[in-house]
Structures are given as C-alpha cells and as structure tokens.
Amino acid sequence: MGFFTDTSVCIGCKACEVACKEWNAVPEDGLTFTGMSYDNTAGLDADSWRHVKFIEQPRRLGHQEAEVSVAAIPEQVVEAASARSPVSLGMPSPLSPDGSVGTAQDMDFRWLMASDVCKHCTHAACLDVCPTGSLFRTEFGTVVVQDDICNGCGYCVPACPFGVIGKRETDGGAHKCTLCYDRLKVGQEPACAKTCPTNSIQFGELDELRERAARRLGQLHEAGMTSARLYGHDPDDGVGGTGSMFLLLDEPEVYGLPPDPVVTTRDLPAMWKHVGLAAAGLLVGLAAITWGSRR
C-alpha cells in the first residue's frame, strides 16, 4: 500500500499536515516564519510527518511551462494581461508599488505546491542500520518506527536519502510517518488522504496507483504540460521504488528531492569486504614480523 501525490491539484491548504498531527498526536513544530517562503513548516522531521512545500517559480502567461519566451505568448493574452485590473488573492504580488499591471512578463510567476512525506522505500536504509529492530516492515509494505523499542541512537537519521527521519528533543526517539499503520489495520485510509480536499493525496495498492499516475501524466502531457513527470514510481531505481510516488511539474531538485536517490547502505557489503581484506593483510604482516623476529 502507499500514496500517489498529484501535485498539479495541490492547493497548499495544509489540511494534510493538520490531520496528520491530530490523528498521530504529533507535537506542534513551531510555526516559524523562515523568511524563505510562505511555508512555515520548512521540512520533514520528527514533529512534521507531512510537509506542504510552497515553491514560487517564473512562468509565462498563456503557457503551463516555465521559461517560455515572451514572443511565444499570443497577442490577445498580452493585451488582456495589460488591460485587466489586478485582484488580490492574498499571495505574493509581482506588481509595482503603484499597482500597475504593465506587460504580461510582469505577471510572470506560478506557485508549485507539493505535500511531501516519508517515501517508505522498498530498499530502506533506515531498516538496515537500526540496531534494535525498532524500524520494521509492516504487512502493508510500509516502514514504521516502534517508539517503545527505539533507543535514540539516531543511525537512521543520516541513513535516509530523503532526509525524512528526525529525533525528537522531548523524548530522544526517532519519528516519522507510519502511513497511519493503526488505521490501515482496521481498514481505514491514512488521515492525510482522507482529509485532502482536492484528492491530491491518493491512497491504495501500489500497482493500481502506478497505473493511475501514468494515466494522469498522460493527461497533463496531452494538455501541453510537458514538464510534468513521475517520481518514485520506478521499481528499478536506486531505492527499489517508493511507497510514496509523486507527479511533479518540474525537476525533482525544484522540490528539494534527490534526482537519483540511492539507498545509502548499498556499498556497505563492499566496504566491509575491503575492511576485512585490509585486516587480514595486517594480521599476515604482523605474523610474518613476529615469526621473523623469533628466528
């Protein structure tokens, strides 16, 4: 089971953040004004299991694509943009101080909203490094932290390639999204998906979600939004595919996501092999020196 998040219909309402906190009793995370965005959550951590990102990006009117030249804008769109009266939507405005609209290029931005969450990787590094078995794979294929077993070592925090897991200052334990494991066990969908007013967050079986995501991507491409792409849907990627896949409207880096995530424990077997060979070589050398000195 998992999530498919269609960012093209996310309105940034943060209802999913609130629902996640209420159901899972996640502490309030400060609501700090970062100065970088209208988003006051900043990122995923032990006290933020859902995070709605606010990304302001240049856009040319008349197109759904970023970085389209002004010359490509239909004349009627330019005229309409120059003649219309500005209306406040409560969002950052590109208008000049006197309120004049100017040209179409002056209205050149768009908002990208995306609700981020734990990826519930198929090959999860956090599981590999946990020394107590606090992190485990559920019968739904999700990854969950058992609070009463976690010893707060923090090994899972740097192991996550997505920067999802964090340690909570109040109890010293590691915490992250459980995909509402308690709700799944009684046949209910996660609180965030249940609450989302635009159905941006969709819950279901991964195979069915992949098909749904592919259909939605095809619709956007047919509509001319060729920058749209899927993320986390490929079972052959560096983490074996994720339980949380996303439809993005731009490059993953724009959303703060690694373009080619790799399970961080991938090279551990080779590293230990080299360490073992080096140790064996050292022992052979010491034995040779000892035997020579006795002679």
Short mmCIF file of C-alpha atoms in Angstrom, two decimals:
data_model
loop_
_atom_site.label_atom_id
_atom_site.label_comp_id
_atom_site.label_asym_id
_atom_site.label_seq_id
_atom_site.Cartn_x
_atom_site.Cartn_y
_atom_site.Cartn_z
CA MET A 1 0.00 0.00 0.00
CA GLY A 2 1.14 3.57 -0.48
CA PHE A 3 0.49 7.13 -1.65
CA PHE A 4 0.24 8.83 -5.02
CA THR A 5 0.52 12.60 -4.63
CA ASP A 6 -0.66 14.62 -7.64
CA THR A 7 0.97 17.99 -7.06
CA SER A 8 -0.85 19.53 -10.04
CA VAL A 9 -4.04 19.76 -7.95
CA CYS A 10 -2.47 20.59 -4.57
CA ILE A 11 -3.72 23.98 -3.31
CA GLY A 12 -1.33 24.28 -0.36
CA CYS A 13 -4.09 24.26 2.25
CA LYS A 14 -2.01 22.13 4.66
CA ALA A 15 -5.09 20.16 5.75
CA CYS A 16 -2.97 17.02 5.47
CA GLU A 17 -0.43 18.43 7.94
CA VAL A 18 -3.16 19.21 10.44
CA ALA A 19 -4.88 15.84 10.04
CA CYS A 20 -1.57 14.01 10.47
CA LYS A 21 -0.78 15.88 13.68
CA GLU A 22 -4.25 15.40 15.13
CA TRP A 23 -4.51 11.67 14.45
CA ASN A 24 -0.94 10.73 15.37
CA ALA A 25 -0.58 13.22 18.25
CA VAL A 26 2.46 14.78 16.58
CA PRO A 27 3.68 17.81 18.57
CA GLU A 28 3.37 21.33 17.22
CA ASP A 29 6.55 22.21 15.31
CA GLY A 30 6.94 25.91 15.99
CA LEU A 31 5.18 27.51 13.01
CA THR A 32 8.33 29.53 12.42
CA PHE A 33 8.48 32.16 9.69
CA THR A 34 11.60 31.10 7.81
CA GLY A 35 11.94 34.19 5.62
CA MET A 36 12.44 31.92 2.59
CA SER A 37 8.82 31.05 1.83
CA TYR A 38 5.22 31.38 2.96
CA ASP A 39 5.61 27.80 4.17
CA ASN A 40 6.04 27.78 7.96
CA THR A 41 6.88 24.07 8.33
CA ALA A 42 10.23 24.23 6.48
CA GLY A 43 10.74 20.46 6.14
CA LEU A 44 10.07 16.93 7.32
CA ASP A 45 11.32 15.94 10.77
CA ALA A 46 10.24 14.19 13.96
CA ASP A 47 7.48 16.77 14.53
CA SER A 48 6.44 17.20 10.88
CA TRP A 49 5.42 13.94 9.22
CA ARG A 50 3.69 15.79 6.38
CA HIS A 51 5.12 18.93 4.81
CA VAL A 52 3.39 21.03 2.15
CA LYS A 53 6.04 22.83 0.11
CA PHE A 54 5.46 26.31 -1.35
CA ILE A 55 7.61 26.99 -4.41
CA GLU A 56 7.33 30.27 -6.32
CA GLN A 57 8.57 29.87 -9.88
CA PRO A 58 8.71 32.02 -13.05
CA ARG A 59 6.05 31.31 -15.65
CA ARG A 60 4.89 32.98 -18.84
CA LEU A 61 1.18 33.73 -19.15
CA GLY A 62 -0.64 31.60 -21.69
CA HIS A 63 1.51 28.52 -21.06
CA GLN A 64 1.85 25.88 -18.35
CA GLU A 65 5.58 25.67 -19.00
CA ALA A 66 8.33 27.59 -17.21
CA GLU A 67 10.86 29.66 -19.15
CA VAL A 68 8.74 30.15 -22.28
CA SER A 69 9.86 33.17 -24.28
CA VAL A 70 7.70 36.30 -24.23
CA ALA A 71 7.47 36.16 -28.02
CA ALA A 72 5.57 32.88 -27.77
CA ILE A 73 2.68 34.49 -25.87
CA PRO A 74 -0.43 35.06 -28.02
CA GLU A 75 -1.10 38.76 -28.62
CA GLN A 76 -4.60 38.56 -27.16
CA VAL A 77 -3.17 37.18 -23.90
CA VAL A 78 -0.67 40.05 -23.70
CA GLU A 79 -3.43 42.60 -24.32
CA ALA A 80 -5.69 41.01 -21.72
CA ALA A 81 -2.92 41.00 -19.13
CA SER A 82 -2.15 44.66 -19.78
CA ALA A 83 -5.76 45.79 -19.58
CA ARG A 84 -7.11 43.84 -16.65
CA SER A 85 -7.40 45.20 -13.12
CA PRO A 86 -5.28 43.39 -10.53
CA VAL A 87 -7.17 41.45 -7.86
CA SER A 88 -5.56 40.48 -4.58
CA LEU A 89 -5.59 36.73 -3.89
CA GLY A 90 -3.60 37.05 -0.70
CA MET A 91 -0.47 35.73 -2.41
CA PRO A 92 2.85 37.48 -3.13
CA SER A 93 2.34 40.01 -5.90
CA PRO A 94 4.75 40.93 -8.72
CA LEU A 95 3.02 44.28 -9.16
CA SER A 96 4.90 47.53 -8.92
CA PRO A 97 4.29 49.73 -5.84
CA ASP A 98 1.75 51.85 -7.71
CA GLY A 99 -0.31 48.76 -8.54
CA SER A 100 0.09 48.94 -12.31
CA VAL A 101 -0.04 45.67 -14.23
CA GLY A 102 2.29 46.52 -17.10
CA THR A 103 3.11 43.75 -19.55
CA ALA A 104 2.44 40.03 -19.43
CA GLN A 105 6.02 39.47 -18.35
CA ASP A 106 5.32 41.45 -15.16
CA MET A 107 2.81 38.74 -14.14
CA ASP A 108 5.37 36.02 -14.70
CA PHE A 109 5.25 33.51 -11.83
CA ARG A 110 3.43 30.39 -10.69
CA TRP A 111 3.13 28.50 -7.43
CA LEU A 112 4.11 24.85 -7.15
CA MET A 113 2.53 23.15 -4.13
CA ALA A 114 3.54 19.65 -3.05
CA SER A 115 2.74 17.63 0.07
CA ASP A 116 5.87 15.68 0.98
CA VAL A 117 6.04 12.61 3.23
CA CYS A 118 8.18 9.57 4.07
CA LYS A 119 8.84 7.55 0.91
CA HIS A 120 8.53 4.09 2.56
CA CYS A 121 11.33 2.81 0.32
CA THR A 122 11.41 -0.76 -0.96
CA HIS A 123 15.11 -0.87 -0.05
CA ALA A 124 15.06 1.21 3.13
CA ALA A 125 18.44 2.16 4.57
CA CYS A 126 16.84 3.09 7.89
CA LEU A 127 15.87 -0.57 8.32
CA ASP A 128 19.41 -1.69 7.52
CA VAL A 129 21.10 0.44 10.17
CA CYS A 130 18.62 0.17 13.05
CA PRO A 131 20.40 -1.85 15.81
CA THR A 132 17.32 -2.56 17.93
CA GLY A 133 14.75 -3.58 15.33
CA SER A 134 12.68 -0.54 16.18
CA LEU A 135 12.16 0.07 12.46
CA PHE A 136 10.24 -2.74 10.80
CA ARG A 137 8.42 -3.57 7.56
CA THR A 138 4.67 -3.96 8.05
CA GLU A 139 2.35 -6.36 6.28
CA PHE A 140 1.34 -3.42 4.05
CA GLY A 141 4.92 -2.92 2.83
CA THR A 142 5.35 0.30 4.81
CA VAL A 143 8.17 1.21 7.22
CA VAL A 144 7.24 2.03 10.82
CA VAL A 145 9.18 3.09 13.94
CA GLN A 146 8.25 1.34 17.19
CA ASP A 147 8.62 4.08 19.79
CA ASP A 148 8.96 1.72 22.75
CA ILE A 149 11.94 -0.09 21.16
CA CYS A 150 13.82 2.90 19.70
CA ASN A 151 16.91 3.68 21.78
CA GLY A 152 17.50 7.09 20.19
CA CYS A 153 20.84 6.16 18.58
CA GLY A 154 19.96 8.25 15.53
CA TYR A 155 21.63 5.97 12.98
CA CYS A 156 18.51 6.12 10.81
CA VAL A 157 18.62 9.91 10.50
CA PRO A 158 21.69 10.21 8.22
CA ALA A 159 20.87 6.87 6.56
CA CYS A 160 17.69 8.22 4.94
CA PRO A 161 18.48 9.53 1.42
CA PHE A 162 15.44 11.83 1.58
CA GLY A 163 16.09 13.46 4.96
CA VAL A 164 12.77 12.26 6.32
CA ILE A 165 13.51 10.93 9.81
CA GLY A 166 14.33 13.15 12.76
CA LYS A 167 14.95 12.84 16.50
CA ARG A 168 12.52 14.50 18.87
CA GLU A 169 14.11 16.64 21.57
CA THR A 170 11.49 15.82 24.17
CA ASP A 171 11.90 12.03 24.16
CA GLY A 172 15.13 11.50 22.18
CA GLY A 173 13.47 8.98 19.87
CA ALA A 174 13.29 8.85 16.07
CA HIS A 175 9.92 9.57 14.50
CA LYS A 176 8.40 9.71 11.02
CA CYS A 177 5.25 8.91 9.02
CA THR A 178 3.78 5.47 9.75
CA LEU A 179 1.28 5.73 6.88
CA CYS A 180 -1.26 5.60 9.72
CA TYR A 181 -0.50 1.95 10.45
CA ASP A 182 -3.19 1.81 13.12
CA ARG A 183 -5.82 2.99 10.64
CA LEU A 184 -4.70 0.55 7.95
CA LYS A 185 -5.10 -2.39 10.33
CA VAL A 186 -8.81 -1.61 10.70
CA GLY A 187 -9.43 -0.92 7.00
CA GLN A 188 -9.26 2.88 7.07
CA GLU A 189 -7.17 5.11 4.81
CA PRO A 190 -4.48 7.42 6.25
CA ALA A 191 -5.70 10.63 7.82
CA CYS A 192 -3.92 12.89 5.31
CA ALA A 193 -5.51 11.19 2.27
CA LYS A 194 -8.90 11.17 3.98
CA THR A 195 -8.67 14.92 4.62
CA CYS A 196 -7.22 16.20 1.32
CA PRO A 197 -9.99 18.35 -0.28
CA THR A 198 -8.69 18.11 -3.87
CA ASN A 199 -7.72 14.41 -3.83
CA SER A 200 -4.12 15.41 -4.39
CA ILE A 201 -3.11 12.69 -1.91
CA GLN A 202 -4.43 9.31 -3.06
CA PHE A 203 -4.07 6.06 -1.15
CA GLY A 204 -4.23 2.49 -2.44
CA GLU A 205 -2.34 -0.52 -3.73
CA LEU A 206 0.94 0.47 -5.37
CA ASP A 207 0.32 -1.34 -8.66
CA GLU A 208 -3.02 0.40 -9.09
CA LEU A 209 -1.54 3.75 -8.07
CA ARG A 210 1.22 3.39 -10.68
CA GLU A 211 -1.40 2.86 -13.37
CA ARG A 212 -3.40 5.83 -12.11
CA ALA A 213 -0.28 8.00 -12.04
CA ALA A 214 0.63 7.02 -15.60
CA ARG A 215 -2.87 7.94 -16.83
CA ARG A 216 -2.74 11.30 -15.07
CA LEU A 217 0.70 12.02 -16.51
CA GLY A 218 -0.63 11.27 -20.00
CA GLN A 219 -3.50 13.72 -19.47
CA LEU A 220 -1.12 16.51 -18.48
CA HIS A 221 1.19 15.83 -21.42
CA GLU A 222 -1.77 15.94 -23.80
CA ALA A 223 -2.75 19.29 -22.26
CA GLY A 224 0.70 20.66 -23.12
CA MET A 225 2.31 20.40 -19.70
CA THR A 226 5.35 18.50 -20.95
CA SER A 227 7.42 19.34 -17.86
CA ALA A 228 5.25 17.01 -15.75
CA ARG A 229 6.95 13.80 -14.63
CA LEU A 230 6.57 10.95 -12.14
CA TYR A 231 8.88 10.45 -9.18
CA GLY A 232 9.38 7.32 -7.07
CA HIS A 233 7.27 5.09 -9.34
CA ASP A 234 10.11 3.07 -10.87
CA PRO A 235 10.81 -0.25 -9.05
CA ASP A 236 14.25 -0.30 -10.69
CA ASP A 237 15.51 2.98 -9.21
CA GLY A 238 18.17 3.29 -6.53
CA VAL A 239 15.77 2.51 -3.67
CA GLY A 240 13.71 -0.15 -5.46
CA GLY A 241 10.78 2.20 -5.91
CA THR A 242 8.97 4.01 -3.13
CA GLY A 243 5.67 3.60 -1.37
CA SER A 244 5.05 7.32 -1.88
CA MET A 245 5.14 8.38 -5.53
CA PHE A 246 4.66 11.90 -6.84
CA LEU A 247 3.55 13.65 -10.01
CA LEU A 248 5.79 16.71 -10.25
CA LEU A 249 5.50 19.71 -12.57
CA ASP A 250 9.25 20.32 -12.75
CA GLU A 251 12.61 18.74 -11.98
CA PRO A 252 12.84 16.90 -8.63
CA GLU A 253 15.54 19.32 -7.48
CA VAL A 254 12.99 22.16 -7.65
CA TYR A 255 11.01 20.34 -4.95
CA GLY A 256 14.10 19.58 -2.88
CA LEU A 257 14.11 15.90 -3.89
CA PRO A 258 17.23 13.97 -4.96
CA PRO A 259 17.07 13.35 -8.74
CA ASP A 260 18.53 9.85 -8.48
CA PRO A 261 18.08 8.55 -4.91
CA VAL A 262 20.22 5.59 -3.86
CA VAL A 263 19.91 3.52 -0.71
CA THR A 264 22.76 4.76 1.44
CA THR A 265 23.71 1.26 2.63
CA ARG A 266 24.23 -0.01 -0.92
CA ASP A 267 28.02 -0.04 -0.66
CA LEU A 268 28.27 -1.43 2.87
CA PRO A 269 28.99 -5.04 1.82
CA ALA A 270 31.84 -3.92 -0.45
CA MET A 271 33.17 -1.61 2.26
CA TRP A 272 33.20 -4.38 4.87
CA LYS A 273 34.86 -6.69 2.35
CA HIS A 274 37.67 -4.18 1.86
CA VAL A 275 37.96 -3.71 5.63
CA GLY A 276 38.18 -7.48 6.08
CA LEU A 277 40.85 -7.82 3.41
CA ALA A 278 42.84 -4.99 4.97
CA ALA A 279 42.57 -6.58 8.42
CA ALA A 280 43.62 -9.96 7.05
CA GLY A 281 46.60 -8.36 5.33
CA LEU A 282 47.57 -6.62 8.55
CA LEU A 283 47.39 -9.87 10.51
CA VAL A 284 49.51 -11.67 7.92
CA GLY A 285 52.10 -8.89 8.09
CA LEU A 286 52.19 -8.96 11.89
CA ALA A 287 52.54 -12.74 11.85
CA ALA A 288 55.43 -12.53 9.39
CA ILE A 289 57.20 -9.91 11.50
CA THR A 290 56.71 -11.96 14.67
CA TRP A 291 57.96 -15.16 13.04
CA GLY A 292 60.98 -13.34 11.58
CA SER A 293 61.92 -11.77 14.90
CA ARG A 294 61.79 -15.18 16.63
CA ARG A 295 64.14 -16.64 14.02
#
